[in-house]
PDB file of C-alpha atoms in Angstrom:
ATOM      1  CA  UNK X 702       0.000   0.000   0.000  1.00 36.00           C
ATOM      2  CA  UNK X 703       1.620   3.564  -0.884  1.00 37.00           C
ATOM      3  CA  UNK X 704       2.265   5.866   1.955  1.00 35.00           C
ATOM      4  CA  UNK X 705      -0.277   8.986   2.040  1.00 35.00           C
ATOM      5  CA  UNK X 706       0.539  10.473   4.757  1.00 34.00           C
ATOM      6  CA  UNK X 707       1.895  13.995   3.903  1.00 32.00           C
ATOM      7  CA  UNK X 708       5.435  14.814   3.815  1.00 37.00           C
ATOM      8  CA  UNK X 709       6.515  16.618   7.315  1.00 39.00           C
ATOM      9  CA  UNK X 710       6.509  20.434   6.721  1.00 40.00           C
ATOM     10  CA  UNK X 711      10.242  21.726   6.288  1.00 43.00           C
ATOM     11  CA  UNK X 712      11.908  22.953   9.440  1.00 43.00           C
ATOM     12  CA  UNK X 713       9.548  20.619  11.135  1.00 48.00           C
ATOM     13  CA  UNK X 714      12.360  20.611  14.914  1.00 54.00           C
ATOM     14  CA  UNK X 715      14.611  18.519  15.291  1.00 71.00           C
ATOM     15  CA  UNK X 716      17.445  17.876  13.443  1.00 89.00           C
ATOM     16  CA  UNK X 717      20.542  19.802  11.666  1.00 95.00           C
ATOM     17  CA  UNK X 718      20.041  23.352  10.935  1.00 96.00           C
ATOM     18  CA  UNK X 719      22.414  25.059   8.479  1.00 97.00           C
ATOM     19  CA  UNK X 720      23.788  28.986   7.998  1.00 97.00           C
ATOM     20  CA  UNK X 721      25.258  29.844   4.810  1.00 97.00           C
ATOM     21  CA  UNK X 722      26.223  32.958   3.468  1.00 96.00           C
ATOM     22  CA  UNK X 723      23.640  34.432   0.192  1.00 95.00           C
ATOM     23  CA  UNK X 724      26.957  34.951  -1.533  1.00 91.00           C
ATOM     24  CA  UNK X 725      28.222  33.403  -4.606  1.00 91.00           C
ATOM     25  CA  UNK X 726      29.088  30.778  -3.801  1.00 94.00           C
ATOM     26  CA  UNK X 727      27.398  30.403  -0.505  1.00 94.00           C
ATOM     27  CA  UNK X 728      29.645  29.282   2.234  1.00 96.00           C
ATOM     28  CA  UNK X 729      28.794  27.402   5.222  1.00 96.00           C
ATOM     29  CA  UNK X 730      29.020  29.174   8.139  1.00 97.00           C
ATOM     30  CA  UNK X 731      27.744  27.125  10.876  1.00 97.00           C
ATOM     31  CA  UNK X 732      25.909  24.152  11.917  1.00 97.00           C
ATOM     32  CA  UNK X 733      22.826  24.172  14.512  1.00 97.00           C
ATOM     33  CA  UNK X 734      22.236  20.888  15.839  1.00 96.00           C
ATOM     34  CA  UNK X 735      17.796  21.265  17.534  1.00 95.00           C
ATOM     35  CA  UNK X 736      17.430  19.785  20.941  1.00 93.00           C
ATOM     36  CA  UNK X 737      14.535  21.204  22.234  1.00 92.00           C
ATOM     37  CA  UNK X 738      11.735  23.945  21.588  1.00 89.00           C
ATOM     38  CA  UNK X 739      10.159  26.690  23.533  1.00 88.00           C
ATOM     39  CA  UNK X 740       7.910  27.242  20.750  1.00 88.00           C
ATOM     40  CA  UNK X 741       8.212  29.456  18.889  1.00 89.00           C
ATOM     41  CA  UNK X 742      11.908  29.603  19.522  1.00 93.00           C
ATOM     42  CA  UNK X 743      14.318  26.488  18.793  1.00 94.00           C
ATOM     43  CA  UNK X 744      16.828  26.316  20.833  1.00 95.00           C
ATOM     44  CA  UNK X 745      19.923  23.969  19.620  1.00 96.00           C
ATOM     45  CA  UNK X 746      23.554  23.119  20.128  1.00 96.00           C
ATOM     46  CA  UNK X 747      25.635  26.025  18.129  1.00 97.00           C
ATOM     47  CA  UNK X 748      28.898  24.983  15.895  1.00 97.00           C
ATOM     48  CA  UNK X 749      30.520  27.870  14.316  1.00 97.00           C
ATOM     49  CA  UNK X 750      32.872  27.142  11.421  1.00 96.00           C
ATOM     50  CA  UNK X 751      35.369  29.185   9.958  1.00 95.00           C
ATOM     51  CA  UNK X 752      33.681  31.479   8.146  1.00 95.00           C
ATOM     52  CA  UNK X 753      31.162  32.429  11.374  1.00 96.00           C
ATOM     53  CA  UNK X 754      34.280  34.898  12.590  1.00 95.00           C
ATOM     54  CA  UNK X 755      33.576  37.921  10.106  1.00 94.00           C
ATOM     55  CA  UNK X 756      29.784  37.874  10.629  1.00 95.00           C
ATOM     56  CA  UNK X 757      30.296  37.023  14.354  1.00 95.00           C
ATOM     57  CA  UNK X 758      30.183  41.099  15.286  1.00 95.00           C
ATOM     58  CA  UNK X 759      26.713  41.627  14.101  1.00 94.00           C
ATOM     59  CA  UNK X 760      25.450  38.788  16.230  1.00 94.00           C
ATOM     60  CA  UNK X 761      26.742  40.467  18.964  1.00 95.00           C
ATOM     61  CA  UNK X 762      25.267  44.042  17.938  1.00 95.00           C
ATOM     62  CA  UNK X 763      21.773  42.201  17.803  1.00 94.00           C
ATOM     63  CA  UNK X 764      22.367  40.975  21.153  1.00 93.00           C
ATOM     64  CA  UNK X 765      23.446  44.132  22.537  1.00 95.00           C
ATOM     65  CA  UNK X 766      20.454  46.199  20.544  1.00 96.00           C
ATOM     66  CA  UNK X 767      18.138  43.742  22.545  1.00 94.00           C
ATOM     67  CA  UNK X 768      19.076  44.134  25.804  1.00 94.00           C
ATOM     68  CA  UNK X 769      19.263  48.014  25.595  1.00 95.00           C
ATOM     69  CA  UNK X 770      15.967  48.098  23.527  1.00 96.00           C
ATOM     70  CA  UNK X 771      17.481  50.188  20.900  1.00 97.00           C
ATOM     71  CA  UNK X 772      14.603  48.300  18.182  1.00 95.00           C
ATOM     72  CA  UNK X 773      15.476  50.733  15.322  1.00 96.00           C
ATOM     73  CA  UNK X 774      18.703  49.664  15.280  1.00 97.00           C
ATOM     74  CA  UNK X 775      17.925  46.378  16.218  1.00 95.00           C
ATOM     75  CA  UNK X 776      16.044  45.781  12.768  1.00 94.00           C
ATOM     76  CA  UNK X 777      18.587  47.127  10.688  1.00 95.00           C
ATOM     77  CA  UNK X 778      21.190  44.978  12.233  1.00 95.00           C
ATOM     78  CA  UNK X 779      18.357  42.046  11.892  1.00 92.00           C
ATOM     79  CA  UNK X 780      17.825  42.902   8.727  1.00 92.00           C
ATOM     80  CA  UNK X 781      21.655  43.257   7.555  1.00 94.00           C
ATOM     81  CA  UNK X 782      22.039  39.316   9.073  1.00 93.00           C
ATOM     82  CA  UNK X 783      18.861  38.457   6.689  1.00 92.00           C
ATOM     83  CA  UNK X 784      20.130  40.291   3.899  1.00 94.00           C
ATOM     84  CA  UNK X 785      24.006  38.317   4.452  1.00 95.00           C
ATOM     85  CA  UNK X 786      22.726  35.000   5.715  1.00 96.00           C
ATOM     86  CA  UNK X 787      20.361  31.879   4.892  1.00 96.00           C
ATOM     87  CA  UNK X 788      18.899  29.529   7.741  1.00 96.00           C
ATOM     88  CA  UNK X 789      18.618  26.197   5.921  1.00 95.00           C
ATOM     89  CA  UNK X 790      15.888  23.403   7.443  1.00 93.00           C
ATOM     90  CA  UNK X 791      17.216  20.148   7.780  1.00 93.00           C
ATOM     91  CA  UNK X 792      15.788  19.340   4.650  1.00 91.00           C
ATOM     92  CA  UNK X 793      17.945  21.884   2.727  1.00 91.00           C
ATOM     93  CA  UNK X 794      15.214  24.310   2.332  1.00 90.00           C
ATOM     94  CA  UNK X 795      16.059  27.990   2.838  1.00 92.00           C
ATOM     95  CA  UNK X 796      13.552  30.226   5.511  1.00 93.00           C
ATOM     96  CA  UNK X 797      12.434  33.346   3.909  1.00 90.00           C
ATOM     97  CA  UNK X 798      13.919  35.072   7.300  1.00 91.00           C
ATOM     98  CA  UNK X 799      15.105  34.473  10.779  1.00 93.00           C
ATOM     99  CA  UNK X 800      16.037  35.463  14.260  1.00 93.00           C
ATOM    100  CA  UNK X 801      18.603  33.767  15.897  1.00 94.00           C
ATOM    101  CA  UNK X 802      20.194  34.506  19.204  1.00 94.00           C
ATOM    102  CA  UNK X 803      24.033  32.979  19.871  1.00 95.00           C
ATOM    103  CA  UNK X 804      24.992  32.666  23.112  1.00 92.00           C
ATOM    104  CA  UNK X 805      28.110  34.732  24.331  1.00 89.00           C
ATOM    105  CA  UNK X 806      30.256  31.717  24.257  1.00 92.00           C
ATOM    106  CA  UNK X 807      29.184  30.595  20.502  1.00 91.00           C
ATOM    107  CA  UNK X 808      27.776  27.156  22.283  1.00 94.00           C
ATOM    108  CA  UNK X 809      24.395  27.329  21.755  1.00 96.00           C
ATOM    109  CA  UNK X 810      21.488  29.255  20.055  1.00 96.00           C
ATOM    110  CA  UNK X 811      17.725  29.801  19.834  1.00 95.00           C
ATOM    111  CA  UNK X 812      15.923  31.069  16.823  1.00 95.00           C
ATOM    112  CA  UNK X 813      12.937  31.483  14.897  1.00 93.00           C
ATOM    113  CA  UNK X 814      12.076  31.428  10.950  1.00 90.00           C
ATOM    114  CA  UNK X 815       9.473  32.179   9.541  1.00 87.00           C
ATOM    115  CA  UNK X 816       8.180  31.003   5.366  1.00 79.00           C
ATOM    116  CA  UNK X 817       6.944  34.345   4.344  1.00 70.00           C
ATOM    117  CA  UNK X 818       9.534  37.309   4.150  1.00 63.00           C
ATOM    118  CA  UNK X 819       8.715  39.641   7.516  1.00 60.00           C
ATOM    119  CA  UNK X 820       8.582  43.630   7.263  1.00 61.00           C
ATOM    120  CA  UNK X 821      10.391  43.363  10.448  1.00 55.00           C
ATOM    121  CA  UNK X 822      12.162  41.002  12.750  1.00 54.00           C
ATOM    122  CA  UNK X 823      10.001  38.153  14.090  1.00 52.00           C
ATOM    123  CA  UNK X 824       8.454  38.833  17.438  1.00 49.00           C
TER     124      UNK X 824
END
């Protein structure tokens, strides 16, 4: 009997997230390995690769706009991060954009996506 039951949705937790950069050609930047949810955050085991280093700086800006609730700046730095990086599902399917939050120590990480393109940072 064939299988009917509908594909699982992409980005559908767990599994291995992937950051690239939208340049050609892309290059991976790091890996995010889901272990739990808070929905509608993900939170998951961070693995920066080489390439993580130059955009490192505006994940700490973000960080820094959020805790000092500067949210003008905030979205243009979100929006810089969406404009320079991709958020890949586990199924290699690109998010139309993202939040993600990397802890100080570049261990672990929480974020968001959303399929639709956003006029402004997820909530």
């Amino acid at each position: 009997m064939p299988d009917t039951a509908s594909p699982r949705p992409p980005g559908d937790a767990p599994g291995l997230w992937r950051l690239h950069t939208r340049a050609t050609p892309p290059r991976h930047v790091a890996d995010l390995h889901v272990d739990g949810s808070d929905f509608p955050w993900l939170t998951a085991a961070f693995r920066p690769l080489a390439p993580y280093e130059e955009h490192r700086p505006l994940f700490v800006r973000l960080a820094d706009l959020s805790e000092t609730e500067e949210w003008e700046a905030f979205d243009a730095c979100w929006s810089e991060l969406n404009r320079t990086l991709a958020l890949h599902t586990p199924e290699g399917v690109p998010v139309a954009d993202f939040l993600l939050h990397v802890e100080d120590d570049d261990s672990r990480a929480s974020f968001r996506w959303i399929d639709e393109p956003a006029e402004g940072p997820p909530a």
